[in-house]
Short mmCIF file of C-alpha atoms in Angstrom, two decimals:
data_model
loop_
_atom_site.label_atom_id
_atom_site.label_comp_id
_atom_site.label_asym_id
_atom_site.label_seq_id
_atom_site.Cartn_x
_atom_site.Cartn_y
_atom_site.Cartn_z
CA MET A 1 1.81 -1.18 7.50
CA LYS A 2 2.06 -5.00 7.48
CA ILE A 3 -0.94 -5.37 9.81
CA LEU A 4 -4.49 -4.41 8.84
CA LYS A 5 -5.72 -2.54 11.85
CA TYR A 6 -9.34 -1.41 12.38
CA SER A 7 -9.69 2.07 13.72
CA VAL A 8 -12.19 4.82 13.15
CA ILE A 9 -11.43 8.00 11.41
CA VAL A 10 -13.45 11.06 12.08
CA PHE A 11 -13.09 14.23 10.13
CA LEU A 12 -13.84 17.11 12.40
CA THR A 13 -16.87 17.60 10.24
CA ILE A 14 -20.26 17.06 11.61
CA THR A 15 -22.89 17.61 8.91
CA MET A 16 -22.87 15.73 5.69
CA MET A 17 -21.87 18.22 3.00
CA VAL A 18 -23.13 21.16 5.06
CA GLY A 19 -20.67 23.64 6.57
CA LEU A 20 -21.59 25.12 9.91
CA SER A 21 -20.27 28.20 11.56
CA VAL A 22 -19.80 27.00 15.10
CA ALA A 23 -20.38 29.07 18.18
CA TRP A 24 -17.81 28.27 20.85
CA PHE A 25 -18.67 24.72 21.92
CA GLU A 26 -22.29 25.08 20.76
CA PRO A 27 -22.55 23.73 17.19
CA LYS A 28 -25.98 22.66 16.03
CA ILE A 29 -26.12 19.11 14.72
CA THR A 30 -28.87 18.20 12.26
CA VAL A 31 -27.60 14.88 10.83
CA ARG A 32 -27.40 11.64 12.89
CA ALA A 33 -27.90 13.87 15.91
CA SER A 34 -27.37 11.43 18.77
CA GLU A 35 -24.13 9.94 17.43
CA SER A 36 -22.91 13.33 16.23
CA ASP A 37 -23.57 14.81 19.66
CA GLU A 38 -21.55 11.98 21.20
CA CYS A 39 -18.65 12.58 18.83
CA LEU A 40 -18.88 16.33 19.31
CA SER A 41 -18.85 15.91 23.07
CA VAL A 42 -15.52 14.08 22.85
CA ILE A 43 -14.12 16.72 20.49
CA LYS A 44 -15.29 19.49 22.84
CA ASN A 45 -13.63 17.76 25.77
CA MET A 46 -10.38 17.49 23.82
CA VAL A 47 -10.46 21.18 22.90
CA GLU A 48 -11.21 22.18 26.48
CA ALA A 49 -8.38 19.98 27.76
CA VAL A 50 -5.88 21.72 25.45
CA ASN A 51 -6.97 25.13 26.71
CA ASN A 52 -6.81 24.00 30.34
CA ARG A 53 -3.47 22.18 29.88
CA ASP A 54 -5.27 19.16 31.33
CA ILE A 55 -3.15 16.23 30.16
CA PRO A 56 -5.17 13.36 31.77
CA SER A 57 -8.47 14.64 30.36
CA TYR A 58 -6.88 15.16 26.95
CA ILE A 59 -5.45 11.63 26.87
CA ASN A 60 -8.81 10.18 27.88
CA CYS A 61 -10.36 11.53 24.66
CA PHE A 62 -8.26 9.16 22.52
CA VAL A 63 -8.33 5.46 21.67
CA GLU A 64 -6.39 3.00 23.80
CA SER A 65 -3.40 2.69 21.46
CA GLU A 66 -2.95 6.47 21.46
CA ARG A 67 -3.45 6.71 25.21
CA LYS A 68 -0.56 4.32 25.69
CA ASP A 69 1.78 6.33 23.43
CA MET A 70 0.71 9.57 25.09
CA GLU A 71 1.26 8.19 28.59
CA ASP A 72 4.71 6.96 27.56
CA PHE A 73 5.52 10.47 26.35
CA THR A 74 4.24 12.04 29.56
CA SER A 75 6.51 9.79 31.63
CA ARG A 76 9.51 11.17 29.73
CA TYR A 77 8.61 14.78 28.93
CA PRO A 78 5.68 15.97 31.07
CA SER A 79 6.45 19.66 30.50
CA GLU A 80 6.53 19.37 26.69
CA PHE A 81 3.02 18.11 26.03
CA PHE A 82 1.16 21.08 24.49
CA ARG A 83 2.57 23.54 21.96
CA GLU A 84 -0.82 25.15 21.31
CA LYS A 85 -1.62 27.97 23.75
CA GLU A 86 -5.22 28.42 22.64
CA TYR A 87 -7.53 26.09 20.73
CA LYS A 88 -10.96 27.11 19.48
CA LEU A 89 -13.34 25.18 17.23
CA VAL A 90 -14.81 27.53 14.60
CA ASN A 91 -16.06 25.35 11.70
CA ILE A 92 -17.20 21.75 11.58
CA LYS A 93 -19.03 19.37 9.24
CA GLU A 94 -19.20 15.67 8.51
CA LEU A 95 -17.72 14.24 5.33
CA PRO A 96 -18.74 11.05 3.52
CA LYS A 97 -16.25 8.23 3.72
CA GLU A 98 -15.99 8.07 -0.09
CA ILE A 99 -13.77 11.17 -0.17
CA ILE A 100 -11.44 10.03 2.62
CA PRO A 101 -8.89 7.98 0.59
CA ALA A 102 -8.46 10.75 -1.98
CA ILE A 103 -7.63 13.37 0.66
CA GLY A 104 -5.29 11.03 2.56
CA ALA A 105 -7.25 11.23 5.78
CA SER A 106 -7.37 7.62 6.94
CA ILE A 107 -5.79 6.34 10.12
CA SER A 108 -6.99 2.75 9.97
CA ARG A 109 -5.77 -0.12 7.82
CA ASN A 110 -9.46 -0.85 7.19
CA ALA A 111 -9.72 -0.14 3.47
CA ASN A 112 -13.53 -0.06 3.60
CA LEU A 113 -13.56 2.45 6.48
CA ASP A 114 -16.47 0.50 7.96
CA GLY A 115 -18.01 2.09 11.03
CA GLU A 116 -15.78 5.14 10.86
CA ARG A 117 -16.80 8.79 11.16
CA PHE A 118 -15.09 11.70 9.46
CA PHE A 119 -15.23 15.31 10.62
CA TYR A 120 -13.58 18.25 8.89
CA CYS A 121 -13.06 21.32 11.02
CA GLY A 122 -11.38 24.65 11.41
CA ILE A 123 -9.50 25.24 14.66
CA ASP A 124 -8.33 28.71 15.63
CA MET A 125 -4.91 28.28 17.28
CA ARG A 126 -2.49 30.51 19.12
CA LEU A 127 1.15 29.44 19.38
CA ASP A 128 4.38 30.98 20.63
CA ARG A 129 6.25 29.55 17.64
CA GLU A 130 4.71 28.68 14.31
CA GLU A 131 5.65 25.41 12.60
CA LYS A 132 4.53 23.47 9.54
CA TRP A 133 0.72 23.40 9.63
CA LEU A 134 0.69 24.88 13.14
CA TYR A 135 -0.12 28.51 12.45
CA ASN A 136 -1.56 31.42 14.39
CA GLY A 137 -5.05 31.52 12.97
CA ILE A 138 -7.42 28.89 11.65
CA ASN A 139 -5.88 25.48 10.95
CA TYR A 140 -7.96 22.86 9.14
CA ARG A 141 -7.94 19.25 10.30
CA VAL A 142 -9.64 15.89 10.08
CA ILE A 143 -10.45 14.16 13.36
CA VAL A 144 -10.57 10.37 13.40
CA MET A 145 -13.09 8.75 15.75
CA ASP A 146 -13.08 5.10 16.85
CA LYS A 147 -15.95 3.25 18.52
CA GLU A 148 -14.21 1.70 21.51
CA ASP A 149 -16.25 -0.24 24.08
CA ASN A 150 -19.35 1.46 22.66
CA ASN A 151 -17.84 4.91 23.22
CA TRP A 152 -16.50 7.23 20.54
CA LYS A 153 -12.83 8.10 20.94
CA ILE A 154 -10.42 10.12 18.82
CA GLY A 155 -8.15 7.96 16.67
CA GLY A 156 -6.16 10.79 15.13
CA ILE A 157 -6.11 14.37 13.85
CA ILE A 158 -4.88 14.62 10.26
CA VAL A 159 -3.77 17.36 7.88
CA PRO A 160 -5.64 16.37 4.67
CA SER A 161 -4.98 17.31 1.07
CA TYR A 162 -6.74 20.68 1.05
CA LYS A 163 -6.66 21.14 -2.71
CA VAL A 164 -8.28 17.79 -3.41
CA LEU A 165 -10.86 18.35 -0.67
CA VAL A 166 -11.79 21.83 -1.91
CA ASP A 167 -11.76 20.84 -5.60
CA SER A 168 -14.11 17.97 -4.70
CA GLY A 169 -16.62 20.43 -3.26
CA TYR A 170 -16.22 19.67 0.44
CA GLY A 171 -14.53 22.85 1.66
CA PHE A 172 -15.88 25.64 3.83
CA GLY A 173 -15.12 28.36 1.29
CA THR A 174 -13.25 30.53 3.79
CA SER A 175 -10.34 32.83 3.02
CA GLU A 176 -8.16 30.84 5.43
CA GLU A 177 -8.94 27.66 3.53
CA VAL A 178 -7.97 29.33 0.24
CA ALA A 179 -4.70 30.39 1.89
CA SER A 180 -4.14 26.81 3.12
CA VAL A 181 -4.49 25.48 -0.43
CA LYS A 182 -1.95 28.03 -1.65
CA ILE A 183 0.51 27.14 1.14
CA GLU A 184 0.07 23.43 0.36
CA GLU A 185 0.68 23.87 -3.37
CA GLU A 186 3.78 25.99 -2.84
CA MET A 187 5.13 23.60 -0.22
CA GLU A 188 4.80 20.58 -2.50
CA ARG A 189 6.38 22.33 -5.47
CA THR A 190 9.14 24.34 -3.80
CA GLY A 191 9.85 22.55 -0.52
CA LEU A 192 9.41 25.85 1.34
CA VAL A 193 7.05 25.92 4.32
CA LYS A 194 5.33 29.29 4.72
CA ASN A 195 2.79 30.70 7.15
CA TYR A 196 -0.28 32.81 6.40
CA ARG A 197 1.86 35.96 6.24
CA GLY A 198 4.13 34.41 3.61
CA ASP A 199 7.10 34.06 5.97
CA ILE A 200 9.35 31.05 5.31
CA ILE A 201 9.43 29.02 8.52
CA LYS A 202 11.10 25.85 7.22
CA ASP A 203 13.15 24.78 4.19
CA LEU A 204 12.56 21.15 3.14
CA ARG A 205 14.54 21.29 -0.10
CA PRO A 206 17.02 18.40 -0.51
CA THR A 207 20.68 18.97 -1.35
CA ASP A 208 22.18 17.90 -4.67
CA ALA A 209 24.31 15.35 -2.80
CA ASP A 210 21.20 13.88 -1.18
CA LEU A 211 19.42 13.47 -4.51
CA LYS A 212 22.52 12.03 -6.16
CA ALA A 213 22.85 9.41 -3.42
CA GLU A 214 19.23 8.38 -3.80
CA LYS A 215 19.17 8.23 -7.59
CA GLY A 216 21.94 5.69 -7.93
CA LEU A 217 21.86 4.37 -11.50
CA ILE A 218 18.74 6.18 -12.65
CA THR A 219 18.94 8.61 -15.56
CA ALA A 220 16.57 11.27 -16.81
CA ASN A 221 15.97 9.15 -19.92
CA ASP A 222 14.55 6.19 -18.01
CA THR A 223 11.66 4.79 -20.03
CA LYS A 224 9.32 4.65 -17.03
CA ILE A 225 9.23 8.44 -16.73
CA THR A 226 6.13 9.73 -18.48
CA THR A 227 6.04 13.35 -17.36
CA ASP A 228 8.04 16.11 -15.73
CA ASN A 229 6.25 17.52 -12.73
CA GLU A 230 6.99 20.44 -10.47
CA GLN A 231 7.43 18.36 -7.34
CA ILE A 232 10.16 18.78 -4.75
CA ARG A 233 11.17 15.70 -2.82
CA PRO A 234 11.38 16.68 0.87
CA SER A 235 14.78 16.43 2.50
CA SER A 236 13.54 14.85 5.72
CA ILE A 237 10.55 13.37 7.48
CA THR A 238 9.71 13.87 11.15
CA VAL A 239 9.18 10.47 12.75
CA TYR A 240 7.67 9.81 16.18
CA PHE A 241 9.41 6.82 17.75
CA THR A 242 7.67 4.05 19.67
CA HIS A 243 10.45 1.45 19.33
CA SER A 244 13.10 1.68 22.07
CA SER A 245 15.93 1.04 19.60
CA ASN A 246 14.95 4.17 17.67
CA ILE A 247 14.55 6.26 20.83
CA ASN A 248 17.95 5.15 22.10
CA TYR A 249 19.67 5.87 18.78
CA TRP A 250 18.16 9.31 18.26
CA GLY A 251 18.11 10.26 21.94
CA ASN A 252 14.53 11.51 21.69
CA VAL A 253 11.02 10.34 20.88
CA ARG A 254 11.01 12.20 17.57
CA ALA A 255 13.55 13.29 14.98
CA ALA A 256 13.79 14.69 11.47
CA VAL A 257 15.16 11.68 9.58
CA PRO A 258 16.65 12.21 6.09
CA LEU A 259 14.03 10.84 3.70
CA TYR A 260 16.49 8.63 1.81
CA ASP A 261 17.71 7.10 5.07
CA TYR A 262 14.12 6.67 6.23
CA VAL A 263 13.10 4.72 3.12
CA GLN A 264 16.22 2.54 3.36
CA ASP A 265 15.25 1.61 6.92
CA VAL A 266 11.57 1.07 6.07
CA LEU A 267 11.56 -1.04 2.90
CA PRO A 268 13.24 -4.19 4.39
CA ASN A 269 10.70 -4.10 7.23
CA GLU A 270 7.71 -3.91 4.89
CA TRP A 271 8.97 -6.07 1.99
CA GLU A 272 11.23 -9.12 2.29
CA GLY A 273 14.77 -8.19 1.29
CA LEU A 274 15.28 -11.33 -0.81
CA TRP A 275 12.14 -10.89 -2.90
CA PRO A 276 12.49 -10.27 -6.66
CA SER A 277 13.93 -6.90 -7.63
CA GLU A 278 10.75 -5.74 -9.42
CA SER A 279 8.73 -6.42 -6.27
CA LEU A 280 11.25 -4.40 -4.24
CA LYS A 281 11.15 -1.54 -6.75
CA ALA A 282 7.36 -1.36 -6.46
CA GLY A 283 7.75 -1.38 -2.69
CA ALA A 284 10.43 1.30 -2.82
CA LEU A 285 8.07 3.62 -4.69
CA ALA A 286 5.16 2.89 -2.34
CA CYS A 287 7.24 3.42 0.81
CA LYS A 288 8.92 6.56 -0.51
CA MET A 289 5.73 8.21 -1.72
CA TYR A 290 3.85 7.33 1.48
CA GLY A 291 6.49 9.13 3.53
CA TRP A 292 6.77 11.96 1.00
CA TYR A 293 3.01 12.54 1.06
CA HIS A 294 2.88 12.72 4.84
CA VAL A 295 5.74 15.20 5.10
CA TYR A 296 3.38 17.65 3.41
CA HIS A 297 0.21 16.22 5.01
CA PRO A 298 1.20 15.07 8.53
CA LYS A 299 -0.79 12.32 10.24
CA TRP A 300 0.34 13.17 13.77
CA ASN A 301 0.79 16.93 13.90
CA TYR A 302 -0.83 17.33 17.31
CA SER A 303 0.05 16.90 20.96
CA PRO A 304 2.20 15.17 22.01
CA TYR A 305 3.53 13.75 18.71
CA TYR A 306 4.01 16.74 16.39
CA ALA A 307 5.29 14.38 13.70
CA ASP A 308 4.60 13.37 10.12
CA VAL A 309 4.50 9.61 10.76
CA LYS A 310 5.09 7.04 13.49
CA ASP A 311 7.68 4.27 13.28
CA ASN A 312 5.18 1.41 13.62
CA THR A 313 2.31 -0.24 11.75
CA ALA A 314 0.17 2.87 12.18
CA ASP A 315 2.30 4.03 9.23
CA GLN A 316 5.42 2.15 8.11
CA GLN A 317 7.76 0.03 10.23
CA TYR A 318 11.01 1.95 10.68
CA PHE A 319 14.03 0.55 12.50
CA VAL A 320 17.18 2.63 12.32
CA ASN A 321 20.10 0.91 10.53
CA SER A 322 17.97 -2.06 9.43
CA ARG A 323 18.68 -1.42 5.73
CA TYR A 324 19.51 -4.31 3.42
CA TYR A 325 21.64 -3.95 0.30
CA LEU A 326 19.15 -5.46 -2.15
CA ALA A 327 16.41 -3.19 -0.84
CA THR A 328 18.70 -0.16 -1.08
CA GLN A 329 19.58 -1.18 -4.63
CA ALA A 330 15.87 -1.19 -5.50
CA ILE A 331 15.47 2.27 -3.95
CA ASN A 332 18.37 3.52 -6.07
CA ASN A 333 16.89 1.97 -9.20
CA VAL A 334 13.72 4.06 -8.81
CA GLY A 335 15.54 7.04 -7.32
CA GLY A 336 14.50 10.29 -8.92
CA ILE A 337 11.09 8.88 -9.88
CA GLY A 338 7.83 9.68 -8.13
CA ILE A 339 4.19 8.82 -8.74
CA CYS A 340 1.18 11.09 -8.69
CA ARG A 341 -2.41 11.34 -9.85
CA ASN A 342 -3.08 12.30 -13.44
CA ASP A 343 -3.88 15.86 -12.29
CA GLY A 344 -0.41 16.14 -10.73
CA ASN A 345 -1.39 15.79 -7.07
CA ILE A 346 0.60 13.34 -4.97
CA PHE A 347 -1.45 10.89 -2.93
CA GLU A 348 -1.20 8.48 -0.02
CA THR A 349 0.29 5.25 -1.42
CA HIS A 350 -1.18 2.66 0.92
CA HIS A 351 0.38 -0.78 1.12
CA PHE A 352 -0.18 -3.80 3.35
CA ASP A 353 0.85 -7.42 3.87
CA GLY A 354 -1.73 -8.87 1.49
CA SER A 355 -1.80 -12.32 -0.06
CA TYR A 356 0.18 -14.13 -2.75
CA ASN A 357 -2.46 -13.71 -5.46
CA GLU A 358 -4.13 -11.24 -7.83
CA ASP A 359 -6.19 -9.44 -5.17
CA GLY A 360 -6.16 -5.65 -5.01
CA TYR A 361 -6.78 -4.58 -8.61
CA HIS A 362 -7.30 -0.77 -8.64
CA SER A 363 -7.91 -0.84 -4.88
CA GLY A 364 -5.39 1.84 -3.90
CA TRP A 365 -3.70 -0.69 -1.60
CA MET A 366 -0.50 -2.28 -2.88
CA SER A 367 -0.26 -5.87 -1.63
CA GLN A 368 3.30 -6.64 -0.54
CA HIS A 369 2.92 -10.38 -1.16
CA GLY A 370 0.97 -9.52 -4.29
CA THR A 371 4.01 -7.75 -5.77
CA LYS A 372 6.03 -10.92 -5.24
CA TYR A 373 3.28 -12.89 -6.96
CA TRP A 374 3.46 -10.62 -10.01
CA ALA A 375 7.28 -10.55 -10.09
CA ASP A 376 7.67 -14.33 -9.81
CA SER A 377 7.86 -16.60 -12.86
CA PRO A 378 5.90 -17.26 -15.03
CA ARG A 379 4.26 -13.81 -14.65
CA ASN A 380 7.53 -11.81 -14.57
CA ARG A 381 5.78 -8.44 -14.29
CA ASP A 382 7.79 -5.27 -13.64
CA TYR A 383 7.24 -2.56 -11.03
CA ASP A 384 5.48 -0.33 -13.57
CA TYR A 385 2.79 -2.95 -14.07
CA MET A 386 2.32 -3.27 -10.29
CA VAL A 387 2.06 0.46 -9.66
CA HIS A 388 -0.69 0.78 -12.25
CA TYR A 389 -2.37 -2.47 -11.17
CA TYR A 390 -2.89 -1.32 -7.59
CA TYR A 391 -3.17 2.47 -7.81
CA ASP A 392 -4.80 3.33 -11.17
CA TYR A 393 -8.44 4.47 -10.95
CA SER A 394 -8.52 3.77 -7.22
CA PRO A 395 -10.13 5.75 -4.38
CA SER A 396 -6.64 6.80 -3.24
CA SER A 397 -5.78 8.31 -6.63
CA GLY A 398 -9.15 10.03 -6.90
CA ASN A 399 -10.22 7.41 -9.47
CA GLN A 400 -7.59 8.78 -11.83
CA LEU A 401 -4.81 7.18 -13.83
CA VAL A 402 -1.47 7.25 -12.01
CA LYS A 403 1.58 8.70 -13.77
CA TYR A 404 5.27 9.17 -13.03
CA PHE A 405 7.29 12.33 -12.59
CA TYR A 406 11.02 12.96 -12.46
CA TYR A 407 12.78 14.99 -9.79
#
């Protein structure tokens, strides 16, 4: 996340605040009709390509950066492209950009989301094997659209925070959406991934040994802990690899990486390993909670990625075995501590390169160089100050105070 990158996020939602039942490929658009029709046409083409197993047409629906990653995948695994057997658009409406940070639905590093379109939709899927957020039945997604060479293209398809979206009044009010909120809440608080029937299809609970390794010197009496929360830290995060070193090490383009290992091999690539310890602690929390959030709300859970995050600046830079002892020490020092909104919901803890100054107050974007600025003398601020400085009352935290929880 060191590079601010301008992309366009589109929620598969095509009418501002108005839910539409959509006839197969024939939704009626009443708001910003010409642009909406253009976006919808691309979405329709993507859906049709999935059903026809038409890889070239599918790839052509996406922005250039995604086309490259998809073509690289096809060159390696052409027979493993689609897991969905059927794909049908059933609900769609446009969402205002103001809600996007709170539901964790952004692809771009453009904090203002300028020029982006957001569409929230229900997609009826059929699969041979159900996985996390890939269920037989209606799956709810956000589609991200970029204006590329004056043409709308898909930038991503995201699993948003359903509870925050529904509680904010932007849901469809369907029984499947209610079930999705229930699955999401149980997943975050138990680590168990269930389908609509209540079957457990994946166990993301960490082992005691895993938690002990991460916590290092932390104790339950640490003064930074302000609340106990029913949150389960996921054991692993599924990463899609674009760096050859990661592909060679794991022997595949994706793998379930233990979350503690993942954060150890992310932090030194996002923060400088020799920066002050309080800066590194703030970074450790931001990197950990960003990955944690996306385990439960994947950014790339669609063909061909089927992953929670990527290993590049689209998310966080991950290079296997790049860990540095001072960074790991900072991770240990905030091990067992998480951050969430005041209402208990975890959120997407954005961070970026930033500048060595005071910029970013309550922005929802932690400035990496900004944390060094605050940690350096004569300011000598601690990580707690930085977490609240950047994330309190921000769009990302739903304009709420941020608090800590212990796990």
